[in-house]
CSV table of N, CA and C in Angstrom, one decimal:
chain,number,residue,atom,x,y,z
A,13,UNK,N,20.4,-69.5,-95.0
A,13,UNK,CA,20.2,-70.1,-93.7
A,13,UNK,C,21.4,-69.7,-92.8
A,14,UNK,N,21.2,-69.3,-91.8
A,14,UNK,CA,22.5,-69.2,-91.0
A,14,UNK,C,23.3,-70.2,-90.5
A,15,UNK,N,24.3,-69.5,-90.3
A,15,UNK,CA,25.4,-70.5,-90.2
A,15,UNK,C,26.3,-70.6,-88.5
A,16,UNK,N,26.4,-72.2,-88.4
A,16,UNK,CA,26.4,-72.4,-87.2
A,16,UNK,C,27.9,-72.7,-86.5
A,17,UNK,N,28.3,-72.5,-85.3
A,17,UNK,CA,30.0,-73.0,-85.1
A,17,UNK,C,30.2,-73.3,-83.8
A,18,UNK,N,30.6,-74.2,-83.7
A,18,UNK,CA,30.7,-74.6,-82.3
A,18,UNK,C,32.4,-74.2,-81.4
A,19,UNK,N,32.4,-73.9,-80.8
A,19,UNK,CA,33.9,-73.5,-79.7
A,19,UNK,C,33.8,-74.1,-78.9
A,20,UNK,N,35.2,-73.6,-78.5
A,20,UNK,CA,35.4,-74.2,-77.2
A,20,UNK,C,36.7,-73.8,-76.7
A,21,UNK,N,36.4,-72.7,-75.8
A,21,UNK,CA,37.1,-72.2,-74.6
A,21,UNK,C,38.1,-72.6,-73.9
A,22,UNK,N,39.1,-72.0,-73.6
A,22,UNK,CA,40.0,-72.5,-72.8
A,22,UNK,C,40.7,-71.1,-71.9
A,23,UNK,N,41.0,-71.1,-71.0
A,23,UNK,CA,42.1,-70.4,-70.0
A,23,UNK,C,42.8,-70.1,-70.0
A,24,UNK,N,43.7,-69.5,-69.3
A,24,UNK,CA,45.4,-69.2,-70.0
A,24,UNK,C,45.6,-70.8,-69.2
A,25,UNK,N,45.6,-71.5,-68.4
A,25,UNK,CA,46.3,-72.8,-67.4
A,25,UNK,C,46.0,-74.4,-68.8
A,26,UNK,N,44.8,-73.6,-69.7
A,26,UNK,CA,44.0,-75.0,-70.6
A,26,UNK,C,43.3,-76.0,-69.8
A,27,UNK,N,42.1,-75.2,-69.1
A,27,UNK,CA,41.0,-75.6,-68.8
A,27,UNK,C,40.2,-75.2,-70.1
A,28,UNK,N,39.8,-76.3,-70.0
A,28,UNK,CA,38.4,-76.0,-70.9
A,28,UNK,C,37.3,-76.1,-70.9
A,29,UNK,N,36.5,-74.9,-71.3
A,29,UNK,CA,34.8,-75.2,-70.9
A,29,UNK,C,34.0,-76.0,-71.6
A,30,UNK,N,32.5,-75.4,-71.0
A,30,UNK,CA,31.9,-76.3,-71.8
A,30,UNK,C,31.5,-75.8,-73.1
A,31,UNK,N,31.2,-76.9,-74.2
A,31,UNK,CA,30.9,-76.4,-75.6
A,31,UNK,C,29.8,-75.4,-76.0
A,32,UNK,N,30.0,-74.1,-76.7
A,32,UNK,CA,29.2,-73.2,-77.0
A,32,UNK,C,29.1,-73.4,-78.0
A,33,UNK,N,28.0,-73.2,-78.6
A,33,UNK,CA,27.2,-73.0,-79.6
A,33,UNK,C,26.9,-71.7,-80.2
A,34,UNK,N,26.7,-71.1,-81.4
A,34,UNK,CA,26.9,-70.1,-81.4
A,34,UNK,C,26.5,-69.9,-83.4
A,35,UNK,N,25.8,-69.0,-83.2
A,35,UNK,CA,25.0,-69.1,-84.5
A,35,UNK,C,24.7,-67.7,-85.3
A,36,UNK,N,25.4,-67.4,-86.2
A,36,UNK,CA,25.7,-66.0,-86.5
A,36,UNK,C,24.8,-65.5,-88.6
A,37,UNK,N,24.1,-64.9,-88.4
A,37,UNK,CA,23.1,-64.7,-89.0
A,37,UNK,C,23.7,-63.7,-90.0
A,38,UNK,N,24.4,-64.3,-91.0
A,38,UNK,CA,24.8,-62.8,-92.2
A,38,UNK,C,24.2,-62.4,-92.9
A,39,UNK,N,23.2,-61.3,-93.4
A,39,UNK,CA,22.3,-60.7,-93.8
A,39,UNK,C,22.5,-59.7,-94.6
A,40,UNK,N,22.8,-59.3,-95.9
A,40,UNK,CA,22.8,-58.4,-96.8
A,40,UNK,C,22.6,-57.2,-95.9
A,41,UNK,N,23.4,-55.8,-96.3
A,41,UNK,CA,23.1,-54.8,-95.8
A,41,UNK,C,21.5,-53.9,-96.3
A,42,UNK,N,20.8,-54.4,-97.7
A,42,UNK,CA,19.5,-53.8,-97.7
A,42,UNK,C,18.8,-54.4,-96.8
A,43,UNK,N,18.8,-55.5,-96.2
A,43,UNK,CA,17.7,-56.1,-95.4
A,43,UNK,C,18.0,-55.4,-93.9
A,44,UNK,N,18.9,-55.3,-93.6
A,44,UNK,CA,19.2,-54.4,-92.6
A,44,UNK,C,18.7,-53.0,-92.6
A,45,UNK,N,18.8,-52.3,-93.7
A,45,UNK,CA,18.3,-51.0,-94.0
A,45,UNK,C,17.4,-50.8,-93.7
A,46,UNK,N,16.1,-51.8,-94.2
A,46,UNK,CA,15.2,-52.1,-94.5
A,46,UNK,C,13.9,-52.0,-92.9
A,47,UNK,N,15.4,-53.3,-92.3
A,47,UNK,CA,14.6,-53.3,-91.2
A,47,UNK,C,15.0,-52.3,-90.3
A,48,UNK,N,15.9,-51.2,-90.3
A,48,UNK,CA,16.3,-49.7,-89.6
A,48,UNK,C,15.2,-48.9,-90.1
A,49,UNK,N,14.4,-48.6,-91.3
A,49,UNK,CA,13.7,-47.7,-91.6
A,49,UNK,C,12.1,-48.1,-91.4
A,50,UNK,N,12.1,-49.1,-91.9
A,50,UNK,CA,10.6,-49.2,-92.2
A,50,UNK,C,10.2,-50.2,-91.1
A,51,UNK,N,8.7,-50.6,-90.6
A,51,UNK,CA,7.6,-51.5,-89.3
A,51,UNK,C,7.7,-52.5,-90.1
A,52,UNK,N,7.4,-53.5,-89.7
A,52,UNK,CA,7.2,-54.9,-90.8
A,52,UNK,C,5.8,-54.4,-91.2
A,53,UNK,N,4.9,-53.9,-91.1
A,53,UNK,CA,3.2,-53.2,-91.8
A,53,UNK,C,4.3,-52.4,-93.0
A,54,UNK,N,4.9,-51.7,-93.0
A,54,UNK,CA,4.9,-50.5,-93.6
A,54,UNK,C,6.6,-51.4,-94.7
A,55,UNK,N,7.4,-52.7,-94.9
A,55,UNK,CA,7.9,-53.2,-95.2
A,55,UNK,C,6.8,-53.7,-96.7
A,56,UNK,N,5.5,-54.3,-96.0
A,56,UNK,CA,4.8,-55.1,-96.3
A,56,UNK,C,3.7,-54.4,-97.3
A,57,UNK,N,3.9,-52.8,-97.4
A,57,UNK,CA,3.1,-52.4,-98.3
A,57,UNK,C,4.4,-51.6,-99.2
A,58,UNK,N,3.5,-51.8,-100.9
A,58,UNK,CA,4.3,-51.7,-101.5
A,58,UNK,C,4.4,-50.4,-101.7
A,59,UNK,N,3.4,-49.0,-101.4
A,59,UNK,CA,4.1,-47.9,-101.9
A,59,UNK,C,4.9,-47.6,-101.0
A,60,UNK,N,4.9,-48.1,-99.5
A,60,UNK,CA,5.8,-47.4,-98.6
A,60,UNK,C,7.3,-47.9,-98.6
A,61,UNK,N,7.0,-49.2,-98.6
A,61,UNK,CA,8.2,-50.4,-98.5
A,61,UNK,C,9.0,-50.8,-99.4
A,62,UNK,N,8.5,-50.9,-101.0
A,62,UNK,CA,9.2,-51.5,-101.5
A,62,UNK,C,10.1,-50.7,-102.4
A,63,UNK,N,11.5,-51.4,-103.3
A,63,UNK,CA,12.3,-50.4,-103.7
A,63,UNK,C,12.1,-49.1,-104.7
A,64,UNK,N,10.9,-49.3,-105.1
A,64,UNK,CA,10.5,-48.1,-106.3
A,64,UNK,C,9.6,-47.0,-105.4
A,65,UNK,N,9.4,-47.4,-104.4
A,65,UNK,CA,8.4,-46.4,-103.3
A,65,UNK,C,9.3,-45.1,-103.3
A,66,UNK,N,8.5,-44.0,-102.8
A,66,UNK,CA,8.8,-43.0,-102.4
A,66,UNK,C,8.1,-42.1,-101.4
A,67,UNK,N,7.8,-42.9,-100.2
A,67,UNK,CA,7.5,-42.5,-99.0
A,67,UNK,C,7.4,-41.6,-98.7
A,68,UNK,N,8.6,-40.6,-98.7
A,68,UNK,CA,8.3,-39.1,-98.3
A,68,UNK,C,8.3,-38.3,-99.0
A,69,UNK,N,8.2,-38.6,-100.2
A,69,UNK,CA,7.7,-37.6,-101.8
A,69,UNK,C,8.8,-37.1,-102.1
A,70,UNK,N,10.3,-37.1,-102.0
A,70,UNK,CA,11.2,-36.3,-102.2
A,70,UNK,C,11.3,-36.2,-103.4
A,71,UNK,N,11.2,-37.6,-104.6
A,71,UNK,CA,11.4,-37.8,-105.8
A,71,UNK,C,12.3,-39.1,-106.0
A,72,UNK,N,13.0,-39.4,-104.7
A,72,UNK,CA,13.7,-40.0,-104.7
A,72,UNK,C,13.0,-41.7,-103.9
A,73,UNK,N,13.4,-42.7,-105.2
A,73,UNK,CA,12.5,-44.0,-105.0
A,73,UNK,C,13.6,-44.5,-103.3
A,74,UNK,N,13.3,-45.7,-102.9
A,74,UNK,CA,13.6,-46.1,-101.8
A,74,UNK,C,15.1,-46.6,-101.8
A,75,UNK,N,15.5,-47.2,-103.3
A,75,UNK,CA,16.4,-47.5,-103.5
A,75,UNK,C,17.6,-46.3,-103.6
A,76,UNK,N,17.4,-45.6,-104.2
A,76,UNK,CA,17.9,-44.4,-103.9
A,76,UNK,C,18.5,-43.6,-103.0
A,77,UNK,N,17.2,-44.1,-102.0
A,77,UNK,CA,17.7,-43.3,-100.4
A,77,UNK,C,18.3,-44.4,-100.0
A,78,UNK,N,18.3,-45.5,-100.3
A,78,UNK,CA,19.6,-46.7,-99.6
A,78,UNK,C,20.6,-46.5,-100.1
A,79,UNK,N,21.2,-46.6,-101.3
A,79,UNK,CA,22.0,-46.5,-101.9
A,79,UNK,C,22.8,-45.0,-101.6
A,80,UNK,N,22.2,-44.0,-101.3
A,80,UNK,CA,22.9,-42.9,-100.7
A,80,UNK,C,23.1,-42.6,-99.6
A,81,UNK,N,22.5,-43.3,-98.3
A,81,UNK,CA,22.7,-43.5,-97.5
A,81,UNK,C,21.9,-42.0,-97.4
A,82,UNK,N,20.3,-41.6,-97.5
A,82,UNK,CA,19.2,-40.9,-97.3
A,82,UNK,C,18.5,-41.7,-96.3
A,83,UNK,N,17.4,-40.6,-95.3
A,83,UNK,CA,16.5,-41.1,-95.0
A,83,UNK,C,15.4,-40.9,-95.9
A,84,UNK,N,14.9,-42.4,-95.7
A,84,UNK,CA,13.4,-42.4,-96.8
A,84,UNK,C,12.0,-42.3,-96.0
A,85,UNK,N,12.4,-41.6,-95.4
A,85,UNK,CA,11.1,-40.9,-94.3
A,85,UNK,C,10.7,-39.5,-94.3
A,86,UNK,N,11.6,-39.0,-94.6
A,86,UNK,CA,12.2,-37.6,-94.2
A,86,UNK,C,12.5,-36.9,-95.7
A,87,UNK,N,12.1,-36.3,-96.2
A,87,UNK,CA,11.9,-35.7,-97.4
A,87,UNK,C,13.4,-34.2,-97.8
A,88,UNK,N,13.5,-34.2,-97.0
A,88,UNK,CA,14.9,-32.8,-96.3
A,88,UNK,C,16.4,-33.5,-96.4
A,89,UNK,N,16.5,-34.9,-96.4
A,89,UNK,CA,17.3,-35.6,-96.3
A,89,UNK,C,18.3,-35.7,-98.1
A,90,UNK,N,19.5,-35.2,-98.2
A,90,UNK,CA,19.8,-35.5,-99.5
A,90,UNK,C,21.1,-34.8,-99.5
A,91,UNK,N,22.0,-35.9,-99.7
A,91,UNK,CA,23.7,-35.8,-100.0
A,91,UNK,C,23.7,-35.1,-101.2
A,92,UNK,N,25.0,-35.3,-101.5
A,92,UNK,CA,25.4,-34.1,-102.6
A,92,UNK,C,25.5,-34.7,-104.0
A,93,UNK,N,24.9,-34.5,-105.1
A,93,UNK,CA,24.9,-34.3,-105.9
A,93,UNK,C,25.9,-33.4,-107.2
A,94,UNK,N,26.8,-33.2,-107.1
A,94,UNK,CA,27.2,-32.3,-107.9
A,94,UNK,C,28.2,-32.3,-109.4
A,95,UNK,N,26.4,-32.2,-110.3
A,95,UNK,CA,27.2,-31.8,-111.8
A,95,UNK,C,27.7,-30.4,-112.3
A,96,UNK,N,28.8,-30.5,-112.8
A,96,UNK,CA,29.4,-29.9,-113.4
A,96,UNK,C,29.9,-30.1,-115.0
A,97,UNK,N,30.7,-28.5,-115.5
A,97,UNK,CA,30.9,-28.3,-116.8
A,97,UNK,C,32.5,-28.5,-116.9
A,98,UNK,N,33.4,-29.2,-117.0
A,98,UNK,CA,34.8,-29.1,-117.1
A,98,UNK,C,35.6,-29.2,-118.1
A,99,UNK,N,36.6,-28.8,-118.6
A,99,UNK,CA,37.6,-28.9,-119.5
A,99,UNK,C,39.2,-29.4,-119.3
A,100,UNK,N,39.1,-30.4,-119.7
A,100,UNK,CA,40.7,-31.6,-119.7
A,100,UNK,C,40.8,-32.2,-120.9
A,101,UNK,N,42.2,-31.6,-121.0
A,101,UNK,CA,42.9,-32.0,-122.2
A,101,UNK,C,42.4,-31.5,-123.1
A,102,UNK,N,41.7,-30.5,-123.5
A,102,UNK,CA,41.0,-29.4,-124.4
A,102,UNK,C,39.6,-30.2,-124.8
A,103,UNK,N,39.6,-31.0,-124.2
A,103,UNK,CA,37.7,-31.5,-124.4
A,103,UNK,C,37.0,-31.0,-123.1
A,104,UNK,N,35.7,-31.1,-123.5
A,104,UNK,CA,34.7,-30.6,-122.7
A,104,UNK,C,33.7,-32.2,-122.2
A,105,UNK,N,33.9,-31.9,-121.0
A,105,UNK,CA,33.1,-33.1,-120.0
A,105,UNK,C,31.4,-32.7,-119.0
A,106,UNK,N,30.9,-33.3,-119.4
A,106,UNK,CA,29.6,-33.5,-118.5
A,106,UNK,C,30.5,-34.6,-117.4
A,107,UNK,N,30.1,-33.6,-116.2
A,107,UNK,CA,30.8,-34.6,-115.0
A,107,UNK,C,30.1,-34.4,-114.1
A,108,UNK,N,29.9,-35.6,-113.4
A,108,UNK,CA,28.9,-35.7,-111.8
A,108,UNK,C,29.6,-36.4,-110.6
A,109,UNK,N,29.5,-35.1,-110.0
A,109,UNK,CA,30.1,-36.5,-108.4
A,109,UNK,C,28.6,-36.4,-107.5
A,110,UNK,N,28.5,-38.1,-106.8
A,110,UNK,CA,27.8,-38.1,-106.1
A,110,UNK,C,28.3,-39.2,-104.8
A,111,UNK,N,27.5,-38.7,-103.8
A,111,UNK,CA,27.7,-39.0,-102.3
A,111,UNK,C,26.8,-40.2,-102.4
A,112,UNK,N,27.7,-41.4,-102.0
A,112,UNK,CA,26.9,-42.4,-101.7
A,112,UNK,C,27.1,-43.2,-100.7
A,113,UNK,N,26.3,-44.2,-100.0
A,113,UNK,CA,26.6,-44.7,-98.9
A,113,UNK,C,27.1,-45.9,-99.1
A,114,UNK,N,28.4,-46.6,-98.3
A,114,UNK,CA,29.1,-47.4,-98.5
A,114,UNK,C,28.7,-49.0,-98.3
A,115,UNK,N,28.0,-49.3,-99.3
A,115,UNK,CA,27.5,-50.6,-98.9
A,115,UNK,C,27.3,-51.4,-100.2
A,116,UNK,N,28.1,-52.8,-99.9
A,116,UNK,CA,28.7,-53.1,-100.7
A,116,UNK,C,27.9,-54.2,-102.1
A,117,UNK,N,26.2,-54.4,-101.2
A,117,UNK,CA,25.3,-54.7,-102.7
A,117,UNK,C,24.4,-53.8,-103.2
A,118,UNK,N,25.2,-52.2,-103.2
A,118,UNK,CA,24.6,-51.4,-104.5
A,118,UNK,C,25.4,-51.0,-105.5
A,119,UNK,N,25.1,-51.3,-106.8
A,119,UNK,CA,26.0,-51.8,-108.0
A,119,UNK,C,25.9,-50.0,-109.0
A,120,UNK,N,26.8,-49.0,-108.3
A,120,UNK,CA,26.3,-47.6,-109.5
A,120,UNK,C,26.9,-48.0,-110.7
A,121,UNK,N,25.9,-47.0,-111.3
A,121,UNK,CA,26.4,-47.0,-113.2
A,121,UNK,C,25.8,-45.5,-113.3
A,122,UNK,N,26.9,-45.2,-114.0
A,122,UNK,CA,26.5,-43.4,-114.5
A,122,UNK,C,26.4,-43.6,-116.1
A,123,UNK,N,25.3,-43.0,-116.9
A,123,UNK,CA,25.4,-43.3,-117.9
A,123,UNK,C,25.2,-42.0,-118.5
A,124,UNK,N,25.4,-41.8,-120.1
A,124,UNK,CA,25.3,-40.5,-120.6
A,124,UNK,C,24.7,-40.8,-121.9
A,125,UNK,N,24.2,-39.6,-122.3
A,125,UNK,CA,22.9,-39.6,-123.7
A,125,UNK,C,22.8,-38.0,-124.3
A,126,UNK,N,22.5,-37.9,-125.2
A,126,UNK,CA,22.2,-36.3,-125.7
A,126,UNK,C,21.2,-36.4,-126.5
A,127,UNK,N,20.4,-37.6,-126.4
A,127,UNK,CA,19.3,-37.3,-126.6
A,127,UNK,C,18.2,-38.0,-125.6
A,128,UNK,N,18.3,-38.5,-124.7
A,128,UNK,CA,17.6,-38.9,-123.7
A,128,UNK,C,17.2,-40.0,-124.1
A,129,UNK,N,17.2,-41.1,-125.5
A,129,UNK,CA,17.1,-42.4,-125.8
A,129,UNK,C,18.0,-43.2,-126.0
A,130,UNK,N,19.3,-42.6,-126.5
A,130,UNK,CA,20.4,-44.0,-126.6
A,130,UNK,C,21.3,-43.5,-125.1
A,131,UNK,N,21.3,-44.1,-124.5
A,131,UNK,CA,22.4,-43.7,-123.3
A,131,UNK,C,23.7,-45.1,-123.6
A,132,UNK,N,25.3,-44.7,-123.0
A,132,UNK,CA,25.8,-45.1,-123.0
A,132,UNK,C,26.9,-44.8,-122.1
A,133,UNK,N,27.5,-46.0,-121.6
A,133,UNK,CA,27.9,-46.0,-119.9
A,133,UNK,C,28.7,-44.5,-120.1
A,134,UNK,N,28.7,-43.9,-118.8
A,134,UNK,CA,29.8,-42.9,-118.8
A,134,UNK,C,31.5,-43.5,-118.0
A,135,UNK,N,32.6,-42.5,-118.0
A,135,UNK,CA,33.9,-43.2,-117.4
A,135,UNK,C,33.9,-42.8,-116.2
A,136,UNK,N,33.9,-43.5,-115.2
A,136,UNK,CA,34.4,-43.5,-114.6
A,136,UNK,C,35.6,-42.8,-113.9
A,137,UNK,N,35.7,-41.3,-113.0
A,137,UNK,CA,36.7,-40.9,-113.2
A,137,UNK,C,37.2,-41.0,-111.4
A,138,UNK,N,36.8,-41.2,-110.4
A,138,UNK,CA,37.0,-41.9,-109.5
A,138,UNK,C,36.3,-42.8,-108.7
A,139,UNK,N,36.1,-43.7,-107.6
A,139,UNK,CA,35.0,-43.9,-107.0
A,139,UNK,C,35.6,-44.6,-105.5
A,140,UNK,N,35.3,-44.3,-104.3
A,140,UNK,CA,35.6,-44.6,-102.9
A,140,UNK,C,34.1,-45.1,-102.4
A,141,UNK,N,34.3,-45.9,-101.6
A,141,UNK,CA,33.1,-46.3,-100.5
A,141,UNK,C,32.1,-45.0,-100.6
A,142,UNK,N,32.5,-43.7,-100.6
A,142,UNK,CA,31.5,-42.9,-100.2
A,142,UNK,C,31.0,-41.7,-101.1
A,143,UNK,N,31.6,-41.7,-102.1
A,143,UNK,CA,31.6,-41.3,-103.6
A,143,UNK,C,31.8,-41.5,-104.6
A,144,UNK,N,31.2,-41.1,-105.6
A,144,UNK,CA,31.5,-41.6,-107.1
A,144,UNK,C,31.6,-39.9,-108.0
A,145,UNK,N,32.7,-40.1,-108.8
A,145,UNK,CA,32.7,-39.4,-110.2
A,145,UNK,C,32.7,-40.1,-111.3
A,146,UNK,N,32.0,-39.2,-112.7
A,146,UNK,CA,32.0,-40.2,-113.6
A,146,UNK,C,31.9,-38.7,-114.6
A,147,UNK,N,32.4,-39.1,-115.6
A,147,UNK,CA,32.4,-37.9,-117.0
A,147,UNK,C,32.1,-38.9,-118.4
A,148,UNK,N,31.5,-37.7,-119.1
A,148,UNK,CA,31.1,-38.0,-120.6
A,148,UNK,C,31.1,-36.8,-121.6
A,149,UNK,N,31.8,-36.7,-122.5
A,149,UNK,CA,32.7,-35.9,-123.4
A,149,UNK,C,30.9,-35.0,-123.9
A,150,UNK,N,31.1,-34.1,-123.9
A,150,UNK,CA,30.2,-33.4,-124.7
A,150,UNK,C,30.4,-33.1,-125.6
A,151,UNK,N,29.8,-33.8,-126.6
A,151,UNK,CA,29.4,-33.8,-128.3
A,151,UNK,C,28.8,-32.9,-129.1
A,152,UNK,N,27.7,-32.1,-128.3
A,152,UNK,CA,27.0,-31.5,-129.1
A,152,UNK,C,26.2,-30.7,-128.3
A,153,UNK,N,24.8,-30.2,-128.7
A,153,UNK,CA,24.6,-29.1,-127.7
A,153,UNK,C,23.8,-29.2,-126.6
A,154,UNK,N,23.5,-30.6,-126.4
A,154,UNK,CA,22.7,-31.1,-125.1
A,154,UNK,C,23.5,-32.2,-124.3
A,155,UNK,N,23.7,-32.4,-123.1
A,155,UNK,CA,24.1,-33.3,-122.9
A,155,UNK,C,23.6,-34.1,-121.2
A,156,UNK,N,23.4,-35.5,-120.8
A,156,UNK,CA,22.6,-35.3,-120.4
A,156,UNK,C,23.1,-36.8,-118.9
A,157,UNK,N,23.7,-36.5,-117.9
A,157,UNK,CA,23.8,-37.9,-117.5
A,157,UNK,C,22.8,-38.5,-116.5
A,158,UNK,N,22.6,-39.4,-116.2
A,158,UNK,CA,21.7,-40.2,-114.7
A,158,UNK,C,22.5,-41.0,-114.2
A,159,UNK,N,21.9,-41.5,-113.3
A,159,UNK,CA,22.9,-42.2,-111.9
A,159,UNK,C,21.9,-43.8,-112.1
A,160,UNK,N,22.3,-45.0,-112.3
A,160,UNK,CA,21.5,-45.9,-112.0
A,160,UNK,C,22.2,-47.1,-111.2
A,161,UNK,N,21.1,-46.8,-110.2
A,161,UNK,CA,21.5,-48.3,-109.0
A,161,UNK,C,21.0,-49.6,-108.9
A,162,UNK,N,21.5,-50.7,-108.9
A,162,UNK,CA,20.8,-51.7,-109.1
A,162,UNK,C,21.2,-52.9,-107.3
A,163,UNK,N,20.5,-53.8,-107.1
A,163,UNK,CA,20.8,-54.3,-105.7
A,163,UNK,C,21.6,-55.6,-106.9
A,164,UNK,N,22.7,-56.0,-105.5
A,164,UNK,CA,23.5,-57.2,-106.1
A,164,UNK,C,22.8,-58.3,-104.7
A,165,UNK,N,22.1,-59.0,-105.6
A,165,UNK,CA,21.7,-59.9,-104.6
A,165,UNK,C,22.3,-61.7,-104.3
């Protein structure tokens, strides 16, 4: 529910006006997103609107393009991605940086697996409002990470 406050004004001399009312509506930033991209028709159906949708076929679900700050209309639309092979401290790293958009209820987790059934979290090797890195030691001769976003509601 939003939340309401009442003021009350004064001058530089301290006259005072009359009492304002004033009612200020805080709203998660997906619902904002939400209502920046999509009609309330097109909110209201589930393959266009909702978060597993993929509207413009990119591959990439809706949550996805929020969380990276994509348009999910527009299929052409897509920040950077970039895995790499690296060596520190004489071990070998599966490492990913990705470009994400700065908003503060999408929760990333980078995880790693080398066989595509037991995954387990990757480290974390930096992360800012507008990107994430994350590495996981390669073991053996596959190695394999994903990006997963979840909304903090």
């Amino acid at each position: 529910a939003p939340d309401s406050f009442t003021y009350q004004i004064a001058d530089e001399h301290g006259l005072v006006s009359n009492e304002a009312r004033i009612t200020i509506e805080l709203r998660a930033d997906h619902l904002n997103w939400l209502e920046a991209n999509f009609t309330e028709p097109e909110q209201s159906d589930p393959a266009i609107g909702s978060w597993d949708a993929d509207p413009d076929g990119d591959g990439s679900t809706n949550l996805m393009e929020y969380a990276r700050g994509t348009d999910p209309q527009l299929g052409t639309s897509a920040p950077s991605i970039e895995p790499e092979i690296e060596i520190a401290g004489g071990e070998t790293y599966h490492t990913v940086t990705v470009t994400k958009a700065p908003y503060a209820d999408a929760d990333w987790t980078v995880e790693a697996s080398v066989d595509l059934e037991t995954w387990i979290p990757a480290t974390v090797v930096s992360e800012t409002p507008s990107q994430l890195t994350a590495r996981a030691p390669i073991t053996g001769t596959r190695s394999y990470l994903r990006l997963k976003v979840r909304l903090i509601e």
